PDB file of C-alpha atoms in Angstrom:
ATOM      1  CA  UNK A   1      -9.665 102.848 -83.964  1.00 47.00           C
ATOM      2  CA  UNK A   2     -11.645 100.952 -86.584  1.00 46.00           C
ATOM      3  CA  UNK A   3     -12.363 101.469 -90.247  1.00 49.00           C
ATOM      4  CA  UNK A   4     -15.924 101.218 -91.425  1.00 48.00           C
ATOM      5  CA  UNK A   5     -16.619  99.761 -94.850  1.00 52.00           C
ATOM      6  CA  UNK A   6     -19.290 102.197 -96.100  1.00 55.00           C
ATOM      7  CA  UNK A   7     -20.406  99.842 -98.887  1.00 59.00           C
ATOM      8  CA  UNK A   8     -21.325  97.305 -96.169  1.00 57.00           C
ATOM      9  CA  UNK A   9     -22.121  99.283 -93.006  1.00 57.00           C
ATOM     10  CA  UNK A  10     -22.466  96.113 -90.916  1.00 62.00           C
ATOM     11  CA  UNK A  11     -18.784  95.165 -91.524  1.00 64.00           C
ATOM     12  CA  UNK A  12     -16.140  96.559 -89.169  1.00 64.00           C
ATOM     13  CA  UNK A  13     -12.515  96.017 -90.190  1.00 66.00           C
ATOM     14  CA  UNK A  14      -9.596  96.354 -87.757  1.00 67.00           C
ATOM     15  CA  UNK A  15      -7.087  99.126 -88.328  1.00 64.00           C
ATOM     16  CA  UNK A  16      -3.742  97.684 -89.493  1.00 61.00           C
ATOM     17  CA  UNK A  17      -0.949  97.728 -86.914  1.00 56.00           C
ATOM     18  CA  UNK A  18       1.984 100.082 -87.273  1.00 54.00           C
ATOM     19  CA  UNK A  19       5.648  99.736 -86.426  1.00 51.00           C
ATOM     20  CA  UNK A  20       6.600 101.724 -83.336  1.00 52.00           C
ATOM     21  CA  UNK A  21      10.151 102.881 -83.928  1.00 56.00           C
ATOM     22  CA  UNK A  22      12.738 102.691 -82.719  1.00 56.00           C
ATOM     23  CA  UNK A  23      13.273 106.308 -83.694  1.00 60.00           C
ATOM     24  CA  UNK A  24      15.047 107.320 -80.504  1.00 60.00           C
ATOM     25  CA  UNK A  25      18.248 108.368 -82.230  1.00 62.00           C
ATOM     26  CA  UNK A  26      16.556 111.393 -83.763  1.00 62.00           C
ATOM     27  CA  UNK A  27      16.283 114.531 -81.584  1.00 61.00           C
ATOM     28  CA  UNK A  28      15.898 112.717 -78.259  1.00 69.00           C
ATOM     29  CA  UNK A  29      19.449 111.830 -77.152  1.00 70.00           C
ATOM     30  CA  UNK A  30      21.740 114.769 -76.500  1.00 70.00           C
ATOM     31  CA  UNK A  31      25.486 115.071 -75.827  1.00 73.00           C
ATOM     32  CA  UNK A  32      26.226 114.595 -72.149  1.00 81.00           C
ATOM     33  CA  UNK A  33      22.771 113.171 -71.432  1.00 86.00           C
ATOM     34  CA  UNK A  34      24.240 110.729 -68.929  1.00 90.00           C
ATOM     35  CA  UNK A  35      26.411 113.343 -67.186  1.00 90.00           C
ATOM     36  CA  UNK A  36      23.961 114.073 -64.386  1.00 91.00           C
ATOM     37  CA  UNK A  37      26.449 114.895 -61.605  1.00 90.00           C
ATOM     38  CA  UNK A  38      27.956 118.390 -61.630  1.00 87.00           C
ATOM     39  CA  UNK A  39      31.429 118.482 -63.184  1.00 84.00           C
ATOM     40  CA  UNK A  40      34.132 117.494 -60.684  1.00 86.00           C
ATOM     41  CA  UNK A  41      31.714 116.708 -57.837  1.00 88.00           C
ATOM     42  CA  UNK A  42      33.619 114.522 -55.321  1.00 87.00           C
ATOM     43  CA  UNK A  43      30.639 112.225 -54.637  1.00 88.00           C
ATOM     44  CA  UNK A  44      29.991 111.271 -58.269  1.00 94.00           C
ATOM     45  CA  UNK A  45      29.135 107.623 -58.911  1.00 97.00           C
ATOM     46  CA  UNK A  46      29.143 105.823 -62.254  1.00 97.00           C
ATOM     47  CA  UNK A  47      26.327 103.530 -63.365  1.00 98.00           C
ATOM     48  CA  UNK A  48      26.788 101.160 -66.277  1.00 98.00           C
ATOM     49  CA  UNK A  49      25.240  98.086 -67.800  1.00 98.00           C
ATOM     50  CA  UNK A  50      23.485  96.543 -70.773  1.00 97.00           C
ATOM     51  CA  UNK A  51      19.890  96.385 -71.987  1.00 96.00           C
ATOM     52  CA  UNK A  52      19.089  92.796 -73.000  1.00 95.00           C
ATOM     53  CA  UNK A  53      16.192  91.130 -74.797  1.00 92.00           C
ATOM     54  CA  UNK A  54      14.478  87.897 -73.723  1.00 89.00           C
ATOM     55  CA  UNK A  55      17.239  85.750 -75.201  1.00 92.00           C
ATOM     56  CA  UNK A  56      19.986  87.727 -73.497  1.00 92.00           C
ATOM     57  CA  UNK A  57      21.020  89.592 -76.648  1.00 94.00           C
ATOM     58  CA  UNK A  58      22.024  93.245 -76.220  1.00 95.00           C
ATOM     59  CA  UNK A  59      19.768  95.930 -77.702  1.00 92.00           C
ATOM     60  CA  UNK A  60      21.779  98.542 -79.597  1.00 91.00           C
ATOM     61  CA  UNK A  61      18.882 100.988 -79.870  1.00 85.00           C
ATOM     62  CA  UNK A  62      17.312 101.097 -76.413  1.00 90.00           C
ATOM     63  CA  UNK A  63      16.869 104.440 -74.754  1.00 88.00           C
ATOM     64  CA  UNK A  64      15.998 105.470 -71.225  1.00 89.00           C
ATOM     65  CA  UNK A  65      15.690 108.285 -68.748  1.00 93.00           C
ATOM     66  CA  UNK A  66      16.944 108.376 -65.159  1.00 95.00           C
ATOM     67  CA  UNK A  67      15.662 110.486 -62.255  1.00 94.00           C
ATOM     68  CA  UNK A  68      17.055 110.608 -58.754  1.00 94.00           C
ATOM     69  CA  UNK A  69      16.910 112.620 -55.556  1.00 94.00           C
ATOM     70  CA  UNK A  70      19.974 114.516 -54.373  1.00 93.00           C
ATOM     71  CA  UNK A  71      22.195 113.024 -51.620  1.00 93.00           C
ATOM     72  CA  UNK A  72      19.909 114.572 -48.959  1.00 93.00           C
ATOM     73  CA  UNK A  73      16.831 112.869 -50.419  1.00 94.00           C
ATOM     74  CA  UNK A  74      15.399 116.073 -51.917  1.00 93.00           C
ATOM     75  CA  UNK A  75      13.957 116.085 -55.433  1.00 89.00           C
ATOM     76  CA  UNK A  76      15.879 118.792 -57.330  1.00 87.00           C
ATOM     77  CA  UNK A  77      13.824 121.752 -58.520  1.00 82.00           C
ATOM     78  CA  UNK A  78      16.422 123.203 -60.895  1.00 76.00           C
ATOM     79  CA  UNK A  79      16.236 123.760 -64.629  1.00 70.00           C
ATOM     80  CA  UNK A  80      19.116 123.029 -66.912  1.00 65.00           C
ATOM     81  CA  UNK A  81      19.474 119.345 -67.805  1.00 63.00           C
ATOM     82  CA  UNK A  82      19.521 120.266 -71.469  1.00 64.00           C
ATOM     83  CA  UNK A  83      20.206 123.876 -72.421  1.00 66.00           C
ATOM     84  CA  UNK A  84      19.790 125.229 -75.932  1.00 66.00           C
ATOM     85  CA  UNK A  85      21.033 128.399 -77.538  1.00 70.00           C
ATOM     86  CA  UNK A  86      17.932 130.636 -77.846  1.00 75.00           C
ATOM     87  CA  UNK A  87      19.169 132.054 -81.157  1.00 79.00           C
ATOM     88  CA  UNK A  88      20.218 128.919 -83.037  1.00 75.00           C
ATOM     89  CA  UNK A  89      18.421 126.210 -81.074  1.00 70.00           C
ATOM     90  CA  UNK A  90      21.767 124.371 -80.852  1.00 69.00           C
ATOM     91  CA  UNK A  91      22.745 122.337 -77.819  1.00 64.00           C
ATOM     92  CA  UNK A  92      24.802 124.229 -75.235  1.00 62.00           C
ATOM     93  CA  UNK A  93      25.347 121.378 -72.804  1.00 61.00           C
ATOM     94  CA  UNK A  94      24.518 121.152 -69.156  1.00 64.00           C
ATOM     95  CA  UNK A  95      25.198 124.022 -66.803  1.00 63.00           C
ATOM     96  CA  UNK A  96      27.812 121.840 -65.109  1.00 63.00           C
ATOM     97  CA  UNK A  97      26.999 123.328 -61.705  1.00 71.00           C
ATOM     98  CA  UNK A  98      23.396 122.469 -60.825  1.00 79.00           C
ATOM     99  CA  UNK A  99      22.292 118.948 -59.998  1.00 87.00           C
ATOM    100  CA  UNK A 100      18.991 118.352 -61.773  1.00 86.00           C
ATOM    101  CA  UNK A 101      18.791 114.640 -60.965  1.00 91.00           C
ATOM    102  CA  UNK A 102      17.672 113.838 -64.525  1.00 92.00           C
ATOM    103  CA  UNK A 103      19.465 112.241 -67.456  1.00 91.00           C
ATOM    104  CA  UNK A 104      18.773 110.579 -70.778  1.00 91.00           C
ATOM    105  CA  UNK A 105      20.976 107.848 -72.262  1.00 92.00           C
ATOM    106  CA  UNK A 106      20.953 105.574 -75.282  1.00 91.00           C
ATOM    107  CA  UNK A 107      22.649 102.201 -75.589  1.00 93.00           C
ATOM    108  CA  UNK A 108      25.557 101.851 -77.988  1.00 92.00           C
ATOM    109  CA  UNK A 109      26.040  99.185 -80.680  1.00 92.00           C
ATOM    110  CA  UNK A 110      26.727  96.553 -77.995  1.00 95.00           C
ATOM    111  CA  UNK A 111      23.682  97.450 -75.875  1.00 95.00           C
ATOM    112  CA  UNK A 112      25.896  99.217 -73.312  1.00 97.00           C
ATOM    113  CA  UNK A 113      24.932 102.355 -71.405  1.00 96.00           C
ATOM    114  CA  UNK A 114      26.624 104.535 -68.820  1.00 96.00           C
ATOM    115  CA  UNK A 115      25.705 107.530 -66.658  1.00 96.00           C
ATOM    116  CA  UNK A 116      27.350 109.620 -63.945  1.00 95.00           C
ATOM    117  CA  UNK A 117      25.231 110.919 -61.079  1.00 95.00           C
ATOM    118  CA  UNK A 118      25.177 111.488 -57.326  1.00 95.00           C
ATOM    119  CA  UNK A 119      24.146 108.738 -54.935  1.00 94.00           C
ATOM    120  CA  UNK A 120      20.522 109.559 -54.031  1.00 95.00           C
ATOM    121  CA  UNK A 121      19.409 109.966 -50.424  1.00 93.00           C
ATOM    122  CA  UNK A 122      16.448 108.122 -48.938  1.00 91.00           C
ATOM    123  CA  UNK A 123      12.932 109.527 -49.286  1.00 89.00           C
ATOM    124  CA  UNK A 124      10.167 108.488 -46.913  1.00 89.00           C
ATOM    125  CA  UNK A 125      10.275 104.773 -46.085  1.00 90.00           C
ATOM    126  CA  UNK A 126      12.014 103.845 -49.344  1.00 93.00           C
ATOM    127  CA  UNK A 127      15.671 102.922 -49.607  1.00 96.00           C
ATOM    128  CA  UNK A 128      17.595 105.278 -51.929  1.00 94.00           C
ATOM    129  CA  UNK A 129      16.867 104.566 -55.593  1.00 97.00           C
ATOM    130  CA  UNK A 130      16.904 106.012 -59.097  1.00 97.00           C
ATOM    131  CA  UNK A 131      13.759 105.861 -61.236  1.00 97.00           C
ATOM    132  CA  UNK A 132      14.165 104.547 -64.784  1.00 97.00           C
ATOM    133  CA  UNK A 133      11.880 104.755 -67.828  1.00 95.00           C
ATOM    134  CA  UNK A 134      12.869 102.349 -70.644  1.00 94.00           C
ATOM    135  CA  UNK A 135      12.035 102.638 -74.349  1.00 89.00           C
ATOM    136  CA  UNK A 136      13.087  99.843 -76.698  1.00 86.00           C
ATOM    137  CA  UNK A 137      12.145  97.990 -79.878  1.00 79.00           C
ATOM    138  CA  UNK A 138       9.145  95.734 -79.487  1.00 76.00           C
ATOM    139  CA  UNK A 139       7.671  97.796 -76.658  1.00 78.00           C
ATOM    140  CA  UNK A 140       4.387  99.494 -77.439  1.00 75.00           C
ATOM    141  CA  UNK A 141       4.550 101.219 -74.045  1.00 84.00           C
ATOM    142  CA  UNK A 142       7.602 102.351 -72.124  1.00 89.00           C
ATOM    143  CA  UNK A 143       8.535 100.460 -68.952  1.00 94.00           C
ATOM    144  CA  UNK A 144       9.305 101.776 -65.479  1.00 96.00           C
ATOM    145  CA  UNK A 145      11.759 100.279 -63.016  1.00 97.00           C
ATOM    146  CA  UNK A 146      14.125 101.330 -60.236  1.00 97.00           C
ATOM    147  CA  UNK A 147      17.831 101.071 -59.552  1.00 98.00           C
ATOM    148  CA  UNK A 148      18.586 100.556 -55.871  1.00 98.00           C
ATOM    149  CA  UNK A 149      22.196 100.924 -54.773  1.00 96.00           C
ATOM    150  CA  UNK A 150      23.805  98.415 -52.401  1.00 95.00           C
ATOM    151  CA  UNK A 151      25.510  99.444 -49.177  1.00 92.00           C
ATOM    152  CA  UNK A 152      22.701  99.813 -46.628  1.00 92.00           C
ATOM    153  CA  UNK A 153      21.239  96.357 -46.010  1.00 94.00           C
ATOM    154  CA  UNK A 154      18.821  97.604 -43.332  1.00 94.00           C
ATOM    155  CA  UNK A 155      17.310 100.232 -45.649  1.00 95.00           C
ATOM    156  CA  UNK A 156      16.995  97.727 -48.510  1.00 96.00           C
ATOM    157  CA  UNK A 157      15.321  95.161 -46.218  1.00 95.00           C
ATOM    158  CA  UNK A 158      12.821  97.770 -44.980  1.00 95.00           C
ATOM    159  CA  UNK A 159      11.950  99.165 -48.421  1.00 96.00           C
ATOM    160  CA  UNK A 160       8.216  98.488 -49.072  1.00 95.00           C
ATOM    161  CA  UNK A 161       8.674  97.522 -52.734  1.00 95.00           C
ATOM    162  CA  UNK A 162      11.686  95.262 -52.199  1.00 97.00           C
ATOM    163  CA  UNK A 163      10.114  93.629 -49.143  1.00 96.00           C
ATOM    164  CA  UNK A 164       7.198  92.427 -51.284  1.00 95.00           C
ATOM    165  CA  UNK A 165       9.433  90.529 -53.735  1.00 96.00           C
ATOM    166  CA  UNK A 166      11.143  87.168 -53.457  1.00 95.00           C
ATOM    167  CA  UNK A 167      14.935  87.289 -53.330  1.00 92.00           C
ATOM    168  CA  UNK A 168      15.589  86.460 -56.993  1.00 91.00           C
ATOM    169  CA  UNK A 169      13.179  89.140 -58.214  1.00 96.00           C
ATOM    170  CA  UNK A 170      14.475  91.665 -55.669  1.00 96.00           C
ATOM    171  CA  UNK A 171      18.028  91.190 -56.956  1.00 96.00           C
ATOM    172  CA  UNK A 172      16.984  92.418 -60.425  1.00 97.00           C
ATOM    173  CA  UNK A 173      16.466  95.882 -58.894  1.00 98.00           C
ATOM    174  CA  UNK A 174      19.730  96.172 -56.959  1.00 98.00           C
ATOM    175  CA  UNK A 175      22.859  97.310 -58.784  1.00 98.00           C
ATOM    176  CA  UNK A 176      26.109  95.397 -58.311  1.00 98.00           C
ATOM    177  CA  UNK A 177      28.981  97.257 -56.643  1.00 97.00           C
ATOM    178  CA  UNK A 178      31.999  97.159 -58.976  1.00 97.00           C
ATOM    179  CA  UNK A 179      34.247  99.156 -56.650  1.00 95.00           C
ATOM    180  CA  UNK A 180      35.593 102.715 -56.869  1.00 93.00           C
ATOM    181  CA  UNK A 181      32.126 104.263 -57.002  1.00 95.00           C
ATOM    182  CA  UNK A 182      30.997 102.227 -60.022  1.00 97.00           C
ATOM    183  CA  UNK A 183      27.789 100.156 -60.126  1.00 98.00           C
ATOM    184  CA  UNK A 184      26.518  97.732 -62.742  1.00 98.00           C
ATOM    185  CA  UNK A 185      22.837  97.438 -63.576  1.00 98.00           C
ATOM    186  CA  UNK A 186      21.628  95.334 -66.499  1.00 97.00           C
ATOM    187  CA  UNK A 187      18.038  95.656 -67.684  1.00 97.00           C
ATOM    188  CA  UNK A 188      16.529  92.426 -68.996  1.00 96.00           C
ATOM    189  CA  UNK A 189      13.248  93.053 -70.815  1.00 95.00           C
ATOM    190  CA  UNK A 190      11.840  89.518 -70.517  1.00 92.00           C
ATOM    191  CA  UNK A 191      12.736  85.887 -69.980  1.00 92.00           C
ATOM    192  CA  UNK A 192      14.869  84.384 -67.238  1.00 91.00           C
ATOM    193  CA  UNK A 193      16.108  87.071 -64.870  1.00 93.00           C
ATOM    194  CA  UNK A 194      13.631  89.640 -66.221  1.00 96.00           C
ATOM    195  CA  UNK A 195      13.951  92.976 -64.459  1.00 97.00           C
ATOM    196  CA  UNK A 196      11.027  93.883 -62.209  1.00 97.00           C
ATOM    197  CA  UNK A 197       8.933  96.534 -63.946  1.00 96.00           C
ATOM    198  CA  UNK A 198       6.406  98.767 -62.208  1.00 95.00           C
ATOM    199  CA  UNK A 199       2.886  99.679 -63.209  1.00 90.00           C
ATOM    200  CA  UNK A 200       1.518 103.045 -62.141  1.00 81.00           C
ATOM    201  CA  UNK A 201      -2.251 103.490 -61.915  1.00 71.00           C
TER     202      UNK A 201
END
């Protein structure tokens, strides 16, 4: 968008830039946003990590959404990730029974995030993965990436996206197994060890 100086029609001035947030703490996060797995499900896994800037400093105000298939590789078609009271508009929490495959989390003061979900099943030729959309300070557009889980080397080697990356870049998309169903995945926005981000056209 440009401003036109009407006193001098031949002059076109650029529109001043604006700060883009971060305003994620208002109305977007919700209690239990990272509790994607149904309550008490025996196959629940925990994902955790940090969001880091180009210098390796944690971002205390990053925000992202996760989507994943169910353990059979099916994309859930259930409502209910965030339920509200129709009378008051207040948050009621998740149903606790249905697996919607979707969650929304915000980093804490130390740039740390955590979510609980079910290990996704494979879809098509891809190894099992979770889709991630990242919002953070300094980003004019959100970023997309994936979290692949370790454990099936053959599936990871055959995955079309991973196969097209060199080893160092590929490793930025594969979570680290911490034992007892817990995986670590740090998101680095730029610089050395930058996470691979995807562009959809």
